[in-house]
Short mmCIF file of N, CA and C in Angstrom, two decimals:
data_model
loop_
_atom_site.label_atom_id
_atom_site.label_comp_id
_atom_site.label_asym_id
_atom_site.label_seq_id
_atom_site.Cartn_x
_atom_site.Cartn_y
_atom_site.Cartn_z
N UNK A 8 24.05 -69.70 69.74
CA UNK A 8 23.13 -70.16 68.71
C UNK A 8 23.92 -70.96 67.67
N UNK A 9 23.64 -72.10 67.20
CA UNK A 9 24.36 -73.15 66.39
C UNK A 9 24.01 -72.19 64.35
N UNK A 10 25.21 -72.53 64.16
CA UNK A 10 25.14 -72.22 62.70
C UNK A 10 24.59 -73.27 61.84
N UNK A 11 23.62 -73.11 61.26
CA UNK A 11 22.74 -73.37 60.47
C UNK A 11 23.58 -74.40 59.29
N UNK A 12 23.46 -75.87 59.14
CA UNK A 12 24.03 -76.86 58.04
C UNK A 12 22.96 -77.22 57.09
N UNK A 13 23.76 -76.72 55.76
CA UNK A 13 22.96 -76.85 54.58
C UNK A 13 23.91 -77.69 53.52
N UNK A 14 22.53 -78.65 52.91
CA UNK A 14 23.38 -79.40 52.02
C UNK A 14 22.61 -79.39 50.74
N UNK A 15 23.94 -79.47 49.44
CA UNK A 15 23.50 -78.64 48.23
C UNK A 15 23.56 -80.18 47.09
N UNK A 16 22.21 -80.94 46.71
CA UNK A 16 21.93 -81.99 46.23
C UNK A 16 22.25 -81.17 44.26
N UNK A 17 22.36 -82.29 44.20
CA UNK A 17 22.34 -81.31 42.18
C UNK A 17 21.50 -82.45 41.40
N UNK A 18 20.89 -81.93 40.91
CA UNK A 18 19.38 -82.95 40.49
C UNK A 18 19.80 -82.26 38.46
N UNK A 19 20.17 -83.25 37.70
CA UNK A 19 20.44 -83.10 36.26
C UNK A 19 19.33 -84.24 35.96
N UNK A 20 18.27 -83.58 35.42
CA UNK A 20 17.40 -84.53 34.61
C UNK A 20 16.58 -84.66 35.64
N UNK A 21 16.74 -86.34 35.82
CA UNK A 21 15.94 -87.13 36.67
C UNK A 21 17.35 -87.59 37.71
N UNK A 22 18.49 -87.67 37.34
CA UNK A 22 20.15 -87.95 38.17
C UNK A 22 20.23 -86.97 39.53
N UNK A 23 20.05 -87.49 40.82
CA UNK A 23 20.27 -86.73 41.54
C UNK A 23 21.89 -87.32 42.44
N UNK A 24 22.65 -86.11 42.88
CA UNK A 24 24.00 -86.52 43.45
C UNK A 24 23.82 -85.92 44.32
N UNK A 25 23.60 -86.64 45.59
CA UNK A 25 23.60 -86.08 46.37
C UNK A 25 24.41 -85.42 47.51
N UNK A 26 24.90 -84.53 48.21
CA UNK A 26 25.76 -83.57 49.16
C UNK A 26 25.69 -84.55 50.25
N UNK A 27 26.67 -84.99 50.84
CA UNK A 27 26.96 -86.31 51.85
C UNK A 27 27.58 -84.84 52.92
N UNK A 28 28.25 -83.89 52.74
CA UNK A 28 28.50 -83.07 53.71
C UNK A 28 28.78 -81.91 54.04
N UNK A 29 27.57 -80.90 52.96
CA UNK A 29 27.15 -79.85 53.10
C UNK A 29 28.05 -78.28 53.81
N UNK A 30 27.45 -77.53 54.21
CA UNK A 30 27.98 -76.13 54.74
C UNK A 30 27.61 -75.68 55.71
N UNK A 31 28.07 -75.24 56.38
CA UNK A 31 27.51 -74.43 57.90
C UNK A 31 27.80 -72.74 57.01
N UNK A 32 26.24 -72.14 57.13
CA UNK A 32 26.44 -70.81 57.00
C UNK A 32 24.95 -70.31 58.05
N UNK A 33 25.41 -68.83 57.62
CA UNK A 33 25.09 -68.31 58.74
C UNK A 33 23.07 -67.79 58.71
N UNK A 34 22.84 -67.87 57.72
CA UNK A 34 21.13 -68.17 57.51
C UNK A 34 20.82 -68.64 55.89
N UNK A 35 20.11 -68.83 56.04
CA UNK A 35 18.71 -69.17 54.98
C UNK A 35 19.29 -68.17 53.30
N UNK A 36 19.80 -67.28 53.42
CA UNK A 36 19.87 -66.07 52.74
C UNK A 36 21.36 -66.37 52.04
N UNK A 37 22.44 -66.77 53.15
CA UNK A 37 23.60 -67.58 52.53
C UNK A 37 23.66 -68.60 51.77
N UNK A 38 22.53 -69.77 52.16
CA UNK A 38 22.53 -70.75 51.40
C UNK A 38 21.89 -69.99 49.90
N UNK A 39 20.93 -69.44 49.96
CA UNK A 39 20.21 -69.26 48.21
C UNK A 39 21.34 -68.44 47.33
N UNK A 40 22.55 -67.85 48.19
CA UNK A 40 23.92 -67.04 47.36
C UNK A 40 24.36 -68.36 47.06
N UNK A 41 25.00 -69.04 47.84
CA UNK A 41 25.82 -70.39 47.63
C UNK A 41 25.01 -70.99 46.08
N UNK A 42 23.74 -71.47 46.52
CA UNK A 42 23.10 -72.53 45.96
C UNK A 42 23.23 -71.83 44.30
N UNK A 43 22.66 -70.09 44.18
CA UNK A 43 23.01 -69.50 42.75
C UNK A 43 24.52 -69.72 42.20
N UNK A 44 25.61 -68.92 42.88
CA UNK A 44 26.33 -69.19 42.22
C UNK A 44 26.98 -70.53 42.08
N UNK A 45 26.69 -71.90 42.74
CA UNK A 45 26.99 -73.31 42.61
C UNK A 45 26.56 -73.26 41.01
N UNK A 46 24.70 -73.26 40.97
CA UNK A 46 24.55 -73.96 39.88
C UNK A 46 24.80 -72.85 38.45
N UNK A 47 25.47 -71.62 38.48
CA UNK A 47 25.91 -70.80 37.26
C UNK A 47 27.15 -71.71 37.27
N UNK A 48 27.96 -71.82 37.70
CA UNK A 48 29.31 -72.80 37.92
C UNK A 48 29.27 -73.95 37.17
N UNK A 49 27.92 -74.20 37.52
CA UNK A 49 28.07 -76.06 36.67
C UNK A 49 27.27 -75.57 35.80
N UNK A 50 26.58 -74.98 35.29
CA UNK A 50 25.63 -75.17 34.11
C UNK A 50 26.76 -74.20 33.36
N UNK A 51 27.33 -73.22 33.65
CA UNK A 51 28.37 -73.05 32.43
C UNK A 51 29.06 -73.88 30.98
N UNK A 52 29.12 -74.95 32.11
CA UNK A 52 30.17 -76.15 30.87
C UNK A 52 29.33 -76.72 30.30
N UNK A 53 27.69 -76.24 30.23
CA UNK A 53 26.88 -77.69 29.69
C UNK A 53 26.46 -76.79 28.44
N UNK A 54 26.22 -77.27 27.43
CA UNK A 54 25.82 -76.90 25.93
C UNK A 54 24.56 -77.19 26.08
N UNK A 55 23.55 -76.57 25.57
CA UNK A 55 21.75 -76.71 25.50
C UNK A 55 21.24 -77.49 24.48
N UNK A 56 20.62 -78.74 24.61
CA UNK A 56 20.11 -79.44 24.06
C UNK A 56 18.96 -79.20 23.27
N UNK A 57 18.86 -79.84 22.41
CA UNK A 57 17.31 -79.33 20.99
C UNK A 57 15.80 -80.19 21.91
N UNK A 58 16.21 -81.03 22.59
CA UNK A 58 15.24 -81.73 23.47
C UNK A 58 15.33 -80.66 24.82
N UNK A 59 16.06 -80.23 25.10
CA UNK A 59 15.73 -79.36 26.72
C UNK A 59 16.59 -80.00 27.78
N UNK A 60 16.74 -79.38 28.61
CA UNK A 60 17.97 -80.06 29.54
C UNK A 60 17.43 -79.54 30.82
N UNK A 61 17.07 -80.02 32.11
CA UNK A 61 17.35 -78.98 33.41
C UNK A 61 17.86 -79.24 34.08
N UNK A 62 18.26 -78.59 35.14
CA UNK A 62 19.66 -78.44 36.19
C UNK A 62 19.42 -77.67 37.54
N UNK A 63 18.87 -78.68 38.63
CA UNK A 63 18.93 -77.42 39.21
C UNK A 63 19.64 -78.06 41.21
N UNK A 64 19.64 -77.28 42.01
CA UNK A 64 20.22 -77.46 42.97
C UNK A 64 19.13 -77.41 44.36
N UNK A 65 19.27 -79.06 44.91
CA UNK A 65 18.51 -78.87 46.12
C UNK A 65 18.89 -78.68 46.70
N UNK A 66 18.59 -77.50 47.68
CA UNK A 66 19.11 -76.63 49.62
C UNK A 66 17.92 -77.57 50.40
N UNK A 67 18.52 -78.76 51.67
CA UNK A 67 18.04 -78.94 52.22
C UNK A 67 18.64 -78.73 53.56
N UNK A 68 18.05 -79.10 54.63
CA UNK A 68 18.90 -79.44 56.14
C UNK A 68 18.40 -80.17 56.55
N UNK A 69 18.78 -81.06 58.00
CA UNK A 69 18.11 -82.41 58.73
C UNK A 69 16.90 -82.14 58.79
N UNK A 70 16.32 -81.06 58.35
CA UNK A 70 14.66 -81.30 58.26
C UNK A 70 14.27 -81.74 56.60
N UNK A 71 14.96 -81.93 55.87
CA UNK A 71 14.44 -82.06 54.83
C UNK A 71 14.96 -80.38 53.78
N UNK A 72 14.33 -80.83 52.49
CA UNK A 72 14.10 -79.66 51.60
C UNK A 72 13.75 -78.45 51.63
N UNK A 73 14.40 -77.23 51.65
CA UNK A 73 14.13 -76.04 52.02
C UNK A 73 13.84 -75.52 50.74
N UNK A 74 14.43 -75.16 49.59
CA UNK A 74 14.47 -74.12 48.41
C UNK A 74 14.73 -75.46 47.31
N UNK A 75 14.89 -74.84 46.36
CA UNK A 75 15.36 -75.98 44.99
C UNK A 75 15.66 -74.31 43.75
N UNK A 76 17.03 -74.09 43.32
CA UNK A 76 17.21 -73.33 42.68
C UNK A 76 17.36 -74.01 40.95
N UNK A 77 16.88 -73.42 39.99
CA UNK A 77 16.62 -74.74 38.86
C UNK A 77 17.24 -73.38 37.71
N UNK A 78 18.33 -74.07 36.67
CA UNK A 78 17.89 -73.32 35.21
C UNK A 78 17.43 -74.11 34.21
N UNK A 79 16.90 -73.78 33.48
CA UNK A 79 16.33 -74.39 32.35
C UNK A 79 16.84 -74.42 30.96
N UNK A 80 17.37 -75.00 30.42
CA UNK A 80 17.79 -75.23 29.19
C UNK A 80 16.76 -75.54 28.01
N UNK A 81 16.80 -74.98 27.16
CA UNK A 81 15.92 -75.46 25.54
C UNK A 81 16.17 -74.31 24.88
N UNK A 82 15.54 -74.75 23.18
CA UNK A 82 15.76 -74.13 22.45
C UNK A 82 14.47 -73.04 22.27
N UNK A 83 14.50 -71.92 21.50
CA UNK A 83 13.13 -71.15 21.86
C UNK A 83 12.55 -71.60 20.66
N UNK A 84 13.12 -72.23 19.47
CA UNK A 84 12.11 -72.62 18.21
C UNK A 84 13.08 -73.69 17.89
N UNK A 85 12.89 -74.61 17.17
CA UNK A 85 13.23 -75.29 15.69
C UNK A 85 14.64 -74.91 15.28
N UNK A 86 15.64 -75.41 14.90
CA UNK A 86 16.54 -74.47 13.83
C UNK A 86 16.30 -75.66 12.60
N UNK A 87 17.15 -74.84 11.89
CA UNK A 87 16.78 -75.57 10.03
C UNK A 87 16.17 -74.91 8.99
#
């Protein structure tokens, strides 16, 4: 049985970069571990914007789009 290739797109805003050559793991269940701790990794270094920011990571394979793992950045009120 062939191991399963997943590729991990990173979509900031409307900016998507896309994964030219992805991962062979072993199901569906590996990629959504991968795909979480990818985007805690990169959204670490980013500071939260007073306008809102999102970030999130597309899991697709040669069929297309499987999952999309997203965090969300904003402020919960106003400061001042």
């Amino acid at each position: 049985m062939p191991v399963p290739h997943y590729y991990f797109d990173i979509r900031d805003g409307t900016a998507l970069a896309a994964d030219e050559e992805g991962l062979s793991l072993t199901n569906q269940r590996a990629a959504e571990i991968e795909a979480a701790l990818s985007l805690a990794d990169t959204a670490k270094d980013l500071a939260p914007s007073a306008s809102g920011r999102d970030l999130a990571i597309e899991v697709r394979d040669a069929n297309g789009l499987i999952f999309r793992a997203a965090f969300l950045f904003g402020t919960a009120r106003p400061s001042g």
